[in-house]
Coordinates of C-alpha atoms in Angstrom, one line a residue:
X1 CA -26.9 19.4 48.3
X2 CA -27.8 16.6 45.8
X3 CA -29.9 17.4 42.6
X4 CA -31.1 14.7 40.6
X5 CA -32.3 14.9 36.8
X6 CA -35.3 13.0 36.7
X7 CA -36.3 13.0 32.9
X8 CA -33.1 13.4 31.3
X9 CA -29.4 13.9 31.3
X10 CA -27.8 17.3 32.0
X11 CA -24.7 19.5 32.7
X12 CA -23.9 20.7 36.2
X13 CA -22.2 23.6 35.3
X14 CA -20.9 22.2 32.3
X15 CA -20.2 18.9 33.8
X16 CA -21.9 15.9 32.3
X17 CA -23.9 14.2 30.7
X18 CA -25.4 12.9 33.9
X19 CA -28.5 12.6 36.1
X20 CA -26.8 13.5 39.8
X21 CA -24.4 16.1 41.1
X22 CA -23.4 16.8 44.4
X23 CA -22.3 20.0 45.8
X24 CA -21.3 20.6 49.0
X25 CA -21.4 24.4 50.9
X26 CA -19.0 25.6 53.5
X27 CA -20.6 26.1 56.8
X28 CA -19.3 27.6 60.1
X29 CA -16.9 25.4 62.4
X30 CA -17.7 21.8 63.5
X31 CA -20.6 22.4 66.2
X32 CA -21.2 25.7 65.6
X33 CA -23.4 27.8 63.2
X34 CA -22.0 31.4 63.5
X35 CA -18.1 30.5 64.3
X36 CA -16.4 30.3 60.8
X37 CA -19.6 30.9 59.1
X38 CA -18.9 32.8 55.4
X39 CA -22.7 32.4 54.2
X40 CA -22.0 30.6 51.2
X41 CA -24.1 30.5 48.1
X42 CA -23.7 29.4 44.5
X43 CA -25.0 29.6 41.3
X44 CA -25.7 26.3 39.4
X45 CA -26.2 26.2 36.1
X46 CA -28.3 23.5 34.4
X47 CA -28.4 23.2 31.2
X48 CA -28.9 19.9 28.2
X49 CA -29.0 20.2 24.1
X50 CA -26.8 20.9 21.4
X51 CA -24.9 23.5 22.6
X52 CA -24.4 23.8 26.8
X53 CA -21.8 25.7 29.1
X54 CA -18.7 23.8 29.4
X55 CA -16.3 23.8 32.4
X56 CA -14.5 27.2 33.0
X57 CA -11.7 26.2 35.0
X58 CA -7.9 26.2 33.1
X59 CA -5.3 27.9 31.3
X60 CA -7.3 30.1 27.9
X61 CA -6.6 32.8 25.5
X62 CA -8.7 35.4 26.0
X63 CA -10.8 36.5 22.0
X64 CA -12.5 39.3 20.9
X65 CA -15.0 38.0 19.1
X66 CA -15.2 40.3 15.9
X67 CA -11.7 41.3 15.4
X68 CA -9.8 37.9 16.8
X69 CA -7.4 40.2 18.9
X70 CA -6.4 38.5 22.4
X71 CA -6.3 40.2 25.5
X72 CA -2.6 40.9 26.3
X73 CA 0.0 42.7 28.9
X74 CA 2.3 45.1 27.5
X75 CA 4.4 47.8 29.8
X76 CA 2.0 46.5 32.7
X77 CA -1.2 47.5 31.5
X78 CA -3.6 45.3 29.8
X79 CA -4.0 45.9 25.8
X80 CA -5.1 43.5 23.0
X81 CA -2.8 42.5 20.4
X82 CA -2.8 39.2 17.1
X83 CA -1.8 35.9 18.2
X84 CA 1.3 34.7 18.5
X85 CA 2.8 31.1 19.1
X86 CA 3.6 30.7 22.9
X87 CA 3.1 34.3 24.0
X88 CA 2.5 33.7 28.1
X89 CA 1.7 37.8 28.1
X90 CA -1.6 36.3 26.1
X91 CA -2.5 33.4 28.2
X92 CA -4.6 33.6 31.1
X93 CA -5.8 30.9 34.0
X94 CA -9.2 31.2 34.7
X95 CA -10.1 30.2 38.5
X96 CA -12.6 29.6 40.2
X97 CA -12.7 31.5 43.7
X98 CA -12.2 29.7 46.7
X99 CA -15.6 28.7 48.6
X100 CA -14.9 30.3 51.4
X101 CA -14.3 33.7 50.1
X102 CA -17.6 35.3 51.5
X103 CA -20.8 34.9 50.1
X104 CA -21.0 33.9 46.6
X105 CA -18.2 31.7 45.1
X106 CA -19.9 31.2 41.6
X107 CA -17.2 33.8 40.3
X108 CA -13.4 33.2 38.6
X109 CA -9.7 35.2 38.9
X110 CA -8.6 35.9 35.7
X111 CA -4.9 35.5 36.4
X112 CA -1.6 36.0 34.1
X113 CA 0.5 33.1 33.2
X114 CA 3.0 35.6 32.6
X115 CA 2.7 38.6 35.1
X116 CA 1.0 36.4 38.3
X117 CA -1.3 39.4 38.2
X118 CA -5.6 39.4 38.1
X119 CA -7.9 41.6 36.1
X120 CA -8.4 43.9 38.4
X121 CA -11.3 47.4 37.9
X122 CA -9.3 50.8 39.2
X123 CA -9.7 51.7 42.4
X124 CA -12.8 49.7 42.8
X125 CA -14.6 52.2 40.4
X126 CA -18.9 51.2 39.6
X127 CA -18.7 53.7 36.5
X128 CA -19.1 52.7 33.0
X129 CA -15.9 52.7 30.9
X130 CA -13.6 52.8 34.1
X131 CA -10.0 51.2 33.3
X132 CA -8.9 47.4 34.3
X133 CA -5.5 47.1 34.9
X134 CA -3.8 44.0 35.7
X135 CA -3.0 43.6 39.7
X136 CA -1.5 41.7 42.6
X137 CA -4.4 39.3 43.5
X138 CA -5.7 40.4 46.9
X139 CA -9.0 38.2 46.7
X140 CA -11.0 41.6 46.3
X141 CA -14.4 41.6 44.9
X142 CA -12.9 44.0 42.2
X143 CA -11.3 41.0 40.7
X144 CA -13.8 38.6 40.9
X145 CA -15.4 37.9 37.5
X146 CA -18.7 36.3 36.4
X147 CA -18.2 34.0 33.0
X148 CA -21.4 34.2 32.2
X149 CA -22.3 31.8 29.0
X150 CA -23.7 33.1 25.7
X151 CA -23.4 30.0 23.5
X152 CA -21.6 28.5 20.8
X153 CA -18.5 28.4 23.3
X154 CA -18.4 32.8 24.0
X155 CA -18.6 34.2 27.2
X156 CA -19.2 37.1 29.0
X157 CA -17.2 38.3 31.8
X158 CA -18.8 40.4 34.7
X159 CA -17.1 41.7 37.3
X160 CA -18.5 41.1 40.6
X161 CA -18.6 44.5 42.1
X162 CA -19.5 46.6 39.4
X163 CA -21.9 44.3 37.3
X164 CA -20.3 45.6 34.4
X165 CA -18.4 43.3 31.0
X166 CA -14.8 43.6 30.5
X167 CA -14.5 45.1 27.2
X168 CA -11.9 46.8 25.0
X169 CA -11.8 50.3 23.8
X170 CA -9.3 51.6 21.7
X171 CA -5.8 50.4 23.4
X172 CA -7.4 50.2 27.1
X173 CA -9.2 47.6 28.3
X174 CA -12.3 49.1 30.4
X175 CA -15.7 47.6 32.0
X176 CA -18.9 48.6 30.2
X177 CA -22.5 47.8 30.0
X178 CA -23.2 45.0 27.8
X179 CA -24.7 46.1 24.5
X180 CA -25.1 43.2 22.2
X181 CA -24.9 45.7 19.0
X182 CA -21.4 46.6 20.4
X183 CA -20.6 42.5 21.1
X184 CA -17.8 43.6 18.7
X185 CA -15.6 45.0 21.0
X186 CA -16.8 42.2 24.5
X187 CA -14.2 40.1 25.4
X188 CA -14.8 36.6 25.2
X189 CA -13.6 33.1 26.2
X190 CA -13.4 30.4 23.4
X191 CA -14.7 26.9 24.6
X192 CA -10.4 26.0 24.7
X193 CA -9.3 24.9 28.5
X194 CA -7.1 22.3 29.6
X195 CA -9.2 19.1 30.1
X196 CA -6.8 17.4 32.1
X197 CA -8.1 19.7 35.3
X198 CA -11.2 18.0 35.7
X199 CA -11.2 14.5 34.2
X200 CA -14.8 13.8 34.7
X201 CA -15.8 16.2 32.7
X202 CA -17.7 15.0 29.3
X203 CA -18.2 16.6 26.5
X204 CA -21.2 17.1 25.5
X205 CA -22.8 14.6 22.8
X206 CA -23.7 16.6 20.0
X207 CA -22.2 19.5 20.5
X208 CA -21.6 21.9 17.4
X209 CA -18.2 21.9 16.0
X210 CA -16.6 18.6 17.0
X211 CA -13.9 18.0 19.4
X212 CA -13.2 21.6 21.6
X213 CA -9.4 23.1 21.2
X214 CA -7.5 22.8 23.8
X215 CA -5.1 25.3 25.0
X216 CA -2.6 24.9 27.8
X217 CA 0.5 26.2 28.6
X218 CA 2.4 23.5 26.5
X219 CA -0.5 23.3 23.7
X220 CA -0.2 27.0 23.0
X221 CA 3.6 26.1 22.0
X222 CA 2.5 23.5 19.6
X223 CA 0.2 26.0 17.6
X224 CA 1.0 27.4 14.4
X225 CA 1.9 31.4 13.3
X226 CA -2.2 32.0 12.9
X227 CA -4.8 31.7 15.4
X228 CA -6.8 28.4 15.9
X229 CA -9.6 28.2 13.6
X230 CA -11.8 31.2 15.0
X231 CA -14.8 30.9 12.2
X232 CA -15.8 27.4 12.6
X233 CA -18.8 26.8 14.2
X234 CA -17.5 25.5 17.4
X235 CA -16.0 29.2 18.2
X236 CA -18.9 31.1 16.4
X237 CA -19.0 33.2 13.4
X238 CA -17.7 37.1 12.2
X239 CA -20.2 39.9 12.5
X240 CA -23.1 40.9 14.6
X241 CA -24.8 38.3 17.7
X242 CA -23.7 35.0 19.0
X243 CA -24.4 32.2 16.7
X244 CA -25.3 28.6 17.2
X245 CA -27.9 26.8 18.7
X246 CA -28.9 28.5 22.5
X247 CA -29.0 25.3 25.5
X248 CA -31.5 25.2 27.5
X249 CA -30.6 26.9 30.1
X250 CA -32.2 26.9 33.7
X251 CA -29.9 28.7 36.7
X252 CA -30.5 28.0 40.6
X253 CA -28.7 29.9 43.4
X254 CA -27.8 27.5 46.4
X255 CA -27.8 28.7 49.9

């Protein structure tokens, strides 16, 4: 599939500025329909202004956005904890699925640098507050997240079969229903990834807060005893909502 801006440039899913993007949808097996066939579909996300979705595809540190804690493994279950210099229990790659996994592939693994193991909802469970635990990846729609953008580089994350937002309670980490007056306690994904996986991508011209962080495997070495500077603009503010300017924002589903 081929969509072309005509009036302006845009983000693909955070890829841009630009007026074209190509994707391209697994079908069934070379001369046959049904043979093969996963019955792909993605989201694409299409956005332009000061502040758009950037690419979600690279090594992070998982924040919550009131209290700065980072999502953390500790005795194998997931907990938060402060930031410290190099912790691999606190850094996380962040996948996307593989397009053939069945259906929709717009969603991510959320995998441990340190453990190998995804976020991953008990048993599978469609209740509010159920526990996730980290997990052997098994390609499960249990552990299939949606990053879902909010703006001024936060994110959401969704899990695929329940609907519901990773969020921390107490010590545990559980999935709930998003509840923007309780946004203090959603897990979110600063605009930090590694830029060398996708070289094309641009950064968007304009964007609030100047030049993203970057955090890697090595760069999270490099950074001081305190967390990256979480109150500037470019990761969003303390207290209540998401701040910043909101992109415009228009999402397609390709089948």
């Amino acid at each position: 599939y081929r969509f072309l801006s005509k009036e302006r440039d845009v983000f693909f899913n955070g890829y841009g500025p630009q007026r074209e993007f190509v994707m391209e949808l697994p079908g069934g097996k070379a001369g046959s329909y049904q043979d093969g066939q996963t019955n792909a579909e993605q989201v694409v996300n299409i956005t332009w202004g000061e502040d758009v979705q950037p690419v979600v595809d690279g090594t992070y540190i998982i924040i919550n956005k009131f209290n700065r804690n980072l999502l953390d493994i500790a005795n194998n279950a997931l907990t938060t904890s402060s930031y410290s210099t190099g912790k691999k229990t606190q850094q996380w790659n962040v996948n996307p699925v593989d397009p053939r996994i069945g259906g929709d592939f717009s969603y991510h693994y959320i995998l441990s640098v340190a453990s190998r193991q995804t976020l991953d909802v008990l048993n599978f469970s469609m209740e509010d507050k159920a526990e996730v635990i980290p997990y052997g990846k098994n390609n499960n729609v249990n552990q299939q997240w949606y990053v879902e953008y909010a703006g001024d580089g936060w994110f959401r994350i969704r899990n695929r079969h329940s609907s519901l937002c990773l969020k921390a309670e107490g010590s545990k980490i559980i999935q709930s229903e998003w509840d923007e007056k309780q946004h203090r306690t959603a897990m979110a994904v600063p605009a930090c990834r590694n830029e060398t996986a996708h070289p094309q991508h641009k950064r968007p011209h304009g964007r609030k807060g100047g030049k993203p962080c970057v955090v890697s495997s090595s760069d999270m070495g490099q950074l001081t005893g305190s967390l990256p500077d979480l109150h500037g603009s470019s990761f969003g503010k303390t207290g209540y909502g998401f701040h910043g300017h909101r992109p415009r924002h228009h999402g397609h589903r390709i089948r």
